[in-house]
Amino acid sequence: MSGLRLAFLTVVASSICTLSAFATAESSYVYFDNGLRCFKAPCPSNSALDLVTGAIIKGVSIDTSGLPQADKAITDQSDVLYGGKIVVRASIEHRTQTFTGKDYSLPWLVATRIVRTTTANERKHCSSP
């Protein structure tokens, strides 16, 4: 029985290591519409500004399913997310999506909560109003 338990723990440990390779630690991000338009998926129409590093992640989508209900109500306002008006606590994950028979590993901003509204300096990175 201990051999089976060791095998199980090995699988769990390797799964955790694999998952961490695809996801980054949580940080604060400003998600926004970058003004780019395309005719074929995947579309790089949205970006996220990492407030800790200053890096802009292009072509990112957002997953708000993990937000608390009160925060979801705020993101339902039409331009709050796409206008770069809020800072979200989130992590970046790469998820595989298939478009026209081809697999793409795309970045997803997985939001866990809204932190605050953005400052004018943070919004200057957003091309949409």
Short mmCIF file of N, CA and C in Angstrom, two decimals:
data_model
loop_
_atom_site.label_atom_id
_atom_site.label_comp_id
_atom_site.label_asym_id
_atom_site.label_seq_id
_atom_site.Cartn_x
_atom_site.Cartn_y
_atom_site.Cartn_z
N MET A 1 0.83 -1.21 0.00
CA MET A 1 0.00 0.00 0.00
C MET A 1 0.86 1.26 0.00
N SER A 2 2.02 1.21 0.70
CA SER A 2 2.86 2.40 0.73
C SER A 2 3.45 2.72 -0.64
N GLY A 3 3.67 1.71 -1.49
CA GLY A 3 4.14 1.94 -2.86
C GLY A 3 3.10 2.70 -3.67
N LEU A 4 1.83 2.34 -3.49
CA LEU A 4 0.75 3.03 -4.19
C LEU A 4 0.64 4.47 -3.70
N ARG A 5 0.78 4.66 -2.41
CA ARG A 5 0.72 6.01 -1.84
C ARG A 5 1.88 6.87 -2.36
N LEU A 6 3.08 6.29 -2.44
CA LEU A 6 4.23 7.01 -2.96
C LEU A 6 4.02 7.38 -4.43
N ALA A 7 3.46 6.47 -5.21
CA ALA A 7 3.18 6.75 -6.62
C ALA A 7 2.17 7.89 -6.74
N PHE A 8 1.14 7.87 -5.91
CA PHE A 8 0.13 8.92 -5.92
C PHE A 8 0.74 10.27 -5.58
N LEU A 9 1.56 10.31 -4.54
CA LEU A 9 2.20 11.56 -4.14
C LEU A 9 3.15 12.08 -5.22
N THR A 10 3.83 11.17 -5.91
CA THR A 10 4.71 11.57 -7.00
C THR A 10 3.93 12.21 -8.13
N VAL A 11 2.78 11.63 -8.48
CA VAL A 11 1.93 12.18 -9.53
C VAL A 11 1.42 13.56 -9.13
N VAL A 12 0.97 13.70 -7.90
CA VAL A 12 0.45 14.98 -7.42
C VAL A 12 1.56 16.04 -7.44
N ALA A 13 2.74 15.69 -6.95
CA ALA A 13 3.85 16.65 -6.92
C ALA A 13 4.25 17.07 -8.32
N SER A 14 4.31 16.13 -9.25
CA SER A 14 4.69 16.50 -10.61
C SER A 14 3.61 17.33 -11.28
N SER A 15 2.35 17.08 -10.96
CA SER A 15 1.26 17.89 -11.50
C SER A 15 1.35 19.33 -11.01
N ILE A 16 1.66 19.49 -9.76
CA ILE A 16 1.79 20.84 -9.19
C ILE A 16 2.94 21.57 -9.86
N CYS A 17 4.05 20.90 -10.07
CA CYS A 17 5.19 21.52 -10.75
C CYS A 17 4.84 21.90 -12.17
N THR A 18 4.11 21.04 -12.86
CA THR A 18 3.71 21.32 -14.23
C THR A 18 2.78 22.51 -14.29
N LEU A 19 1.80 22.57 -13.39
CA LEU A 19 0.87 23.69 -13.38
C LEU A 19 1.59 25.01 -13.11
N SER A 20 2.56 25.00 -12.23
CA SER A 20 3.25 26.25 -11.92
C SER A 20 4.06 26.75 -13.10
N ALA A 21 4.42 25.86 -14.01
CA ALA A 21 5.14 26.30 -15.22
C ALA A 21 4.22 27.07 -16.15
N PHE A 22 2.93 26.83 -16.06
CA PHE A 22 1.98 27.48 -16.95
C PHE A 22 1.32 28.70 -16.32
N ALA A 23 1.44 28.89 -15.05
CA ALA A 23 0.79 30.01 -14.37
C ALA A 23 1.84 30.81 -13.60
N THR A 24 1.66 32.10 -13.58
CA THR A 24 2.56 32.94 -12.81
C THR A 24 1.89 33.29 -11.49
N ALA A 25 2.69 33.81 -10.57
CA ALA A 25 2.14 34.22 -9.29
C ALA A 25 1.19 35.40 -9.50
N GLU A 26 0.32 35.59 -8.54
CA GLU A 26 -0.62 36.72 -8.65
C GLU A 26 0.12 38.05 -8.59
N SER A 27 -0.42 38.99 -9.31
CA SER A 27 0.10 40.34 -9.34
C SER A 27 -1.08 41.28 -9.58
N SER A 28 -0.82 42.56 -9.66
CA SER A 28 -1.87 43.53 -9.96
C SER A 28 -1.75 43.94 -11.42
N TYR A 29 -2.89 43.90 -12.14
CA TYR A 29 -2.91 44.17 -13.56
C TYR A 29 -4.00 45.18 -13.92
N VAL A 30 -3.74 45.91 -15.00
CA VAL A 30 -4.76 46.74 -15.64
C VAL A 30 -5.02 46.07 -16.98
N TYR A 31 -6.26 45.63 -17.19
CA TYR A 31 -6.66 44.97 -18.44
C TYR A 31 -7.32 46.00 -19.33
N PHE A 32 -7.01 46.01 -20.63
CA PHE A 32 -7.58 47.03 -21.49
C PHE A 32 -7.62 46.61 -22.95
N ASP A 33 -8.48 47.27 -23.68
CA ASP A 33 -8.58 47.13 -25.13
C ASP A 33 -7.43 47.94 -25.72
N ASN A 34 -6.57 47.29 -26.50
CA ASN A 34 -5.40 47.99 -27.02
C ASN A 34 -5.62 48.66 -28.38
N GLY A 35 -6.83 48.56 -28.91
CA GLY A 35 -7.15 49.23 -30.16
C GLY A 35 -6.88 48.40 -31.41
N LEU A 36 -6.20 47.28 -31.28
CA LEU A 36 -5.92 46.43 -32.44
C LEU A 36 -7.17 45.67 -32.84
N ARG A 37 -7.38 45.53 -34.12
CA ARG A 37 -8.51 44.75 -34.63
C ARG A 37 -7.96 43.73 -35.61
N CYS A 38 -8.63 42.61 -35.71
CA CYS A 38 -8.17 41.57 -36.63
C CYS A 38 -9.37 40.92 -37.30
N PHE A 39 -9.06 40.10 -38.28
CA PHE A 39 -10.11 39.42 -39.04
C PHE A 39 -10.10 37.92 -38.81
N LYS A 40 -9.08 37.43 -38.12
CA LYS A 40 -8.94 35.99 -37.90
C LYS A 40 -8.49 35.75 -36.47
N ALA A 41 -9.12 34.78 -35.81
CA ALA A 41 -8.73 34.43 -34.45
C ALA A 41 -7.42 33.65 -34.49
N PRO A 42 -6.62 33.74 -33.46
CA PRO A 42 -6.82 34.51 -32.22
C PRO A 42 -6.51 36.00 -32.43
N CYS A 43 -7.31 36.82 -31.80
CA CYS A 43 -7.19 38.27 -31.93
C CYS A 43 -6.39 38.86 -30.77
N PRO A 44 -5.39 39.65 -31.05
CA PRO A 44 -4.61 40.29 -29.98
C PRO A 44 -5.19 41.64 -29.57
N SER A 45 -6.50 41.74 -29.43
CA SER A 45 -7.16 43.02 -29.21
C SER A 45 -7.11 43.55 -27.79
N ASN A 46 -6.65 42.74 -26.85
CA ASN A 46 -6.59 43.18 -25.46
C ASN A 46 -5.19 42.95 -24.89
N SER A 47 -4.83 43.80 -23.95
CA SER A 47 -3.53 43.70 -23.29
C SER A 47 -3.73 43.86 -21.79
N ALA A 48 -2.68 43.53 -21.05
CA ALA A 48 -2.69 43.71 -19.60
C ALA A 48 -1.36 44.32 -19.18
N LEU A 49 -1.43 45.33 -18.35
CA LEU A 49 -0.25 45.98 -17.80
C LEU A 49 0.01 45.39 -16.42
N ASP A 50 1.18 44.78 -16.23
CA ASP A 50 1.58 44.27 -14.93
C ASP A 50 2.13 45.45 -14.14
N LEU A 51 1.46 45.83 -13.08
CA LEU A 51 1.85 47.02 -12.32
C LEU A 51 3.13 46.82 -11.52
N VAL A 52 3.52 45.58 -11.26
CA VAL A 52 4.75 45.32 -10.52
C VAL A 52 5.97 45.46 -11.42
N THR A 53 5.90 44.87 -12.62
CA THR A 53 7.06 44.86 -13.51
C THR A 53 7.00 45.94 -14.58
N GLY A 54 5.81 46.46 -14.87
CA GLY A 54 5.64 47.42 -15.95
C GLY A 54 5.50 46.76 -17.31
N ALA A 55 5.54 45.43 -17.34
CA ALA A 55 5.43 44.71 -18.61
C ALA A 55 3.99 44.74 -19.13
N ILE A 56 3.87 44.82 -20.45
CA ILE A 56 2.55 44.74 -21.08
C ILE A 56 2.45 43.40 -21.77
N ILE A 57 1.44 42.63 -21.42
CA ILE A 57 1.19 41.33 -22.01
C ILE A 57 0.16 41.55 -23.11
N LYS A 58 0.56 41.32 -24.36
CA LYS A 58 -0.33 41.57 -25.49
C LYS A 58 -1.10 40.31 -25.86
N GLY A 59 -2.30 40.51 -26.38
CA GLY A 59 -3.11 39.39 -26.83
C GLY A 59 -3.68 38.54 -25.73
N VAL A 60 -3.87 39.11 -24.56
CA VAL A 60 -4.37 38.36 -23.41
C VAL A 60 -5.90 38.46 -23.33
N SER A 61 -6.52 37.38 -22.90
CA SER A 61 -7.96 37.38 -22.61
C SER A 61 -8.12 37.39 -21.10
N ILE A 62 -9.32 37.68 -20.64
CA ILE A 62 -9.54 37.71 -19.18
C ILE A 62 -10.60 36.69 -18.79
N ASP A 63 -10.35 36.04 -17.67
CA ASP A 63 -11.30 35.09 -17.07
C ASP A 63 -11.74 35.70 -15.75
N THR A 64 -13.00 36.14 -15.69
CA THR A 64 -13.52 36.77 -14.47
C THR A 64 -14.39 35.82 -13.66
N SER A 65 -14.40 34.55 -14.01
CA SER A 65 -15.28 33.60 -13.32
C SER A 65 -14.92 33.40 -11.85
N GLY A 66 -13.68 33.69 -11.46
CA GLY A 66 -13.27 33.53 -10.07
C GLY A 66 -13.47 34.75 -9.20
N LEU A 67 -14.04 35.81 -9.77
CA LEU A 67 -14.28 37.03 -8.98
C LEU A 67 -15.45 36.84 -8.02
N PRO A 68 -15.41 37.48 -6.86
CA PRO A 68 -16.57 37.50 -5.97
C PRO A 68 -17.75 38.18 -6.67
N GLN A 69 -18.96 37.87 -6.27
CA GLN A 69 -20.17 38.41 -6.91
C GLN A 69 -20.17 39.94 -6.99
N ALA A 70 -19.76 40.59 -5.92
CA ALA A 70 -19.75 42.07 -5.91
C ALA A 70 -18.80 42.60 -6.98
N ASP A 71 -17.66 41.95 -7.16
CA ASP A 71 -16.70 42.37 -8.18
C ASP A 71 -17.22 42.06 -9.58
N LYS A 72 -17.93 40.96 -9.74
CA LYS A 72 -18.51 40.62 -11.05
C LYS A 72 -19.51 41.68 -11.49
N ALA A 73 -20.28 42.21 -10.54
CA ALA A 73 -21.24 43.26 -10.86
C ALA A 73 -20.53 44.50 -11.40
N ILE A 74 -19.36 44.79 -10.87
CA ILE A 74 -18.59 45.95 -11.33
C ILE A 74 -18.07 45.70 -12.74
N THR A 75 -17.58 44.49 -13.01
CA THR A 75 -17.03 44.20 -14.34
C THR A 75 -18.10 44.11 -15.41
N ASP A 76 -19.37 43.97 -15.01
CA ASP A 76 -20.46 43.94 -15.98
C ASP A 76 -20.71 45.32 -16.59
N GLN A 77 -20.20 46.36 -15.97
CA GLN A 77 -20.33 47.70 -16.55
C GLN A 77 -19.52 47.71 -17.84
N SER A 78 -20.07 48.24 -18.88
CA SER A 78 -19.55 48.06 -20.24
C SER A 78 -18.07 48.37 -20.45
N ASP A 79 -17.57 49.44 -19.91
CA ASP A 79 -16.20 49.82 -20.25
C ASP A 79 -15.21 49.73 -19.09
N VAL A 80 -15.60 49.19 -17.98
CA VAL A 80 -14.72 49.14 -16.81
C VAL A 80 -13.47 48.32 -17.10
N LEU A 81 -13.64 47.13 -17.66
CA LEU A 81 -12.47 46.29 -17.97
C LEU A 81 -11.75 46.80 -19.20
N TYR A 82 -12.47 46.93 -20.29
CA TYR A 82 -11.83 47.23 -21.57
C TYR A 82 -11.27 48.64 -21.64
N GLY A 83 -11.75 49.52 -20.80
CA GLY A 83 -11.24 50.89 -20.75
C GLY A 83 -10.08 51.05 -19.79
N GLY A 84 -9.67 49.97 -19.14
CA GLY A 84 -8.55 50.04 -18.21
C GLY A 84 -8.84 50.87 -16.98
N LYS A 85 -10.07 50.77 -16.47
CA LYS A 85 -10.48 51.62 -15.35
C LYS A 85 -10.31 51.00 -13.98
N ILE A 86 -9.97 49.69 -13.94
CA ILE A 86 -9.79 49.03 -12.65
C ILE A 86 -8.50 48.22 -12.63
N VAL A 87 -7.98 48.03 -11.42
CA VAL A 87 -6.82 47.17 -11.19
C VAL A 87 -7.37 45.87 -10.63
N VAL A 88 -6.97 44.75 -11.26
CA VAL A 88 -7.41 43.44 -10.78
C VAL A 88 -6.22 42.66 -10.23
N ARG A 89 -6.49 41.87 -9.23
CA ARG A 89 -5.50 40.91 -8.72
C ARG A 89 -5.69 39.66 -9.55
N ALA A 90 -4.61 39.17 -10.16
CA ALA A 90 -4.76 38.06 -11.09
C ALA A 90 -3.42 37.37 -11.32
N SER A 91 -3.48 36.28 -12.06
CA SER A 91 -2.29 35.59 -12.52
C SER A 91 -2.44 35.34 -14.01
N ILE A 92 -1.32 35.13 -14.69
CA ILE A 92 -1.34 34.82 -16.11
C ILE A 92 -1.19 33.31 -16.27
N GLU A 93 -2.10 32.72 -17.03
CA GLU A 93 -2.04 31.30 -17.37
C GLU A 93 -2.02 31.17 -18.88
N HIS A 94 -1.37 30.16 -19.36
CA HIS A 94 -1.42 29.85 -20.79
C HIS A 94 -2.38 28.70 -20.99
N ARG A 95 -3.38 28.92 -21.83
CA ARG A 95 -4.40 27.92 -22.11
C ARG A 95 -4.39 27.61 -23.60
N THR A 96 -4.58 26.36 -23.92
CA THR A 96 -4.61 25.96 -25.32
C THR A 96 -6.02 26.11 -25.86
N GLN A 97 -6.12 26.80 -26.99
CA GLN A 97 -7.39 26.96 -27.68
C GLN A 97 -7.18 26.58 -29.14
N THR A 98 -8.23 26.04 -29.75
CA THR A 98 -8.16 25.63 -31.14
C THR A 98 -9.00 26.56 -31.99
N PHE A 99 -8.38 27.12 -33.03
CA PHE A 99 -9.07 27.95 -34.01
C PHE A 99 -8.77 27.37 -35.38
N THR A 100 -9.80 27.13 -36.14
CA THR A 100 -9.69 26.57 -37.50
C THR A 100 -8.71 25.39 -37.56
N GLY A 101 -8.85 24.50 -36.58
CA GLY A 101 -8.06 23.28 -36.57
C GLY A 101 -6.63 23.41 -36.09
N LYS A 102 -6.22 24.59 -35.65
CA LYS A 102 -4.85 24.79 -35.18
C LYS A 102 -4.87 25.15 -33.70
N ASP A 103 -3.98 24.53 -32.91
CA ASP A 103 -3.88 24.81 -31.48
C ASP A 103 -2.97 26.00 -31.22
N TYR A 104 -3.42 26.87 -30.31
CA TYR A 104 -2.64 28.03 -29.90
C TYR A 104 -2.55 28.03 -28.38
N SER A 105 -1.37 28.33 -27.85
CA SER A 105 -1.20 28.51 -26.41
C SER A 105 -1.28 30.01 -26.17
N LEU A 106 -2.38 30.43 -25.55
CA LEU A 106 -2.66 31.86 -25.40
C LEU A 106 -2.67 32.28 -23.93
N PRO A 107 -2.23 33.52 -23.66
CA PRO A 107 -2.24 34.00 -22.29
C PRO A 107 -3.65 34.39 -21.82
N TRP A 108 -3.96 34.03 -20.61
CA TRP A 108 -5.23 34.39 -19.98
C TRP A 108 -4.93 35.06 -18.64
N LEU A 109 -5.57 36.16 -18.39
CA LEU A 109 -5.49 36.85 -17.12
C LEU A 109 -6.63 36.29 -16.25
N VAL A 110 -6.27 35.56 -15.21
CA VAL A 110 -7.27 34.93 -14.36
C VAL A 110 -7.45 35.79 -13.11
N ALA A 111 -8.53 36.57 -13.12
CA ALA A 111 -8.77 37.56 -12.06
C ALA A 111 -9.40 36.92 -10.83
N THR A 112 -8.92 37.34 -9.65
CA THR A 112 -9.46 36.83 -8.39
C THR A 112 -10.17 37.90 -7.57
N ARG A 113 -9.84 39.18 -7.84
CA ARG A 113 -10.55 40.26 -7.15
C ARG A 113 -10.18 41.60 -7.78
N ILE A 114 -11.05 42.57 -7.56
CA ILE A 114 -10.77 43.94 -7.98
C ILE A 114 -10.07 44.63 -6.81
N VAL A 115 -8.96 45.30 -7.11
CA VAL A 115 -8.17 45.94 -6.08
C VAL A 115 -8.62 47.39 -5.87
N ARG A 116 -8.74 48.14 -6.99
CA ARG A 116 -9.08 49.56 -6.91
C ARG A 116 -9.29 50.10 -8.31
N THR A 117 -9.61 51.39 -8.40
CA THR A 117 -9.66 52.04 -9.71
C THR A 117 -8.24 52.42 -10.11
N THR A 118 -8.03 52.59 -11.40
CA THR A 118 -6.70 52.93 -11.89
C THR A 118 -6.44 54.43 -11.75
N THR A 119 -5.18 54.76 -11.74
CA THR A 119 -4.77 56.16 -11.74
C THR A 119 -4.63 56.62 -13.20
N ALA A 120 -4.56 57.91 -13.40
CA ALA A 120 -4.38 58.44 -14.75
C ALA A 120 -3.08 57.95 -15.36
N ASN A 121 -2.05 57.82 -14.57
CA ASN A 121 -0.75 57.34 -15.05
C ASN A 121 -0.85 55.88 -15.52
N GLU A 122 -1.61 55.07 -14.81
CA GLU A 122 -1.80 53.67 -15.22
C GLU A 122 -2.63 53.56 -16.49
N ARG A 123 -3.63 54.43 -16.62
CA ARG A 123 -4.51 54.40 -17.81
C ARG A 123 -3.81 54.91 -19.07
N LYS A 124 -2.72 55.64 -18.94
CA LYS A 124 -2.07 56.19 -20.13
C LYS A 124 -1.54 55.09 -21.04
N HIS A 125 -1.37 53.87 -20.53
CA HIS A 125 -0.92 52.74 -21.34
C HIS A 125 -2.04 52.16 -22.20
N CYS A 126 -3.27 52.55 -21.90
CA CYS A 126 -4.42 52.03 -22.62
C CYS A 126 -4.72 52.93 -23.81
N SER A 127 -4.97 52.32 -24.97
CA SER A 127 -5.23 53.14 -26.15
C SER A 127 -6.70 53.51 -26.27
N SER A 128 -7.57 52.80 -25.56
CA SER A 128 -9.00 53.15 -25.61
C SER A 128 -9.32 54.10 -24.47
N PRO A 129 -10.35 54.92 -24.62
CA PRO A 129 -10.67 55.93 -23.59
C PRO A 129 -11.14 55.34 -22.29
#
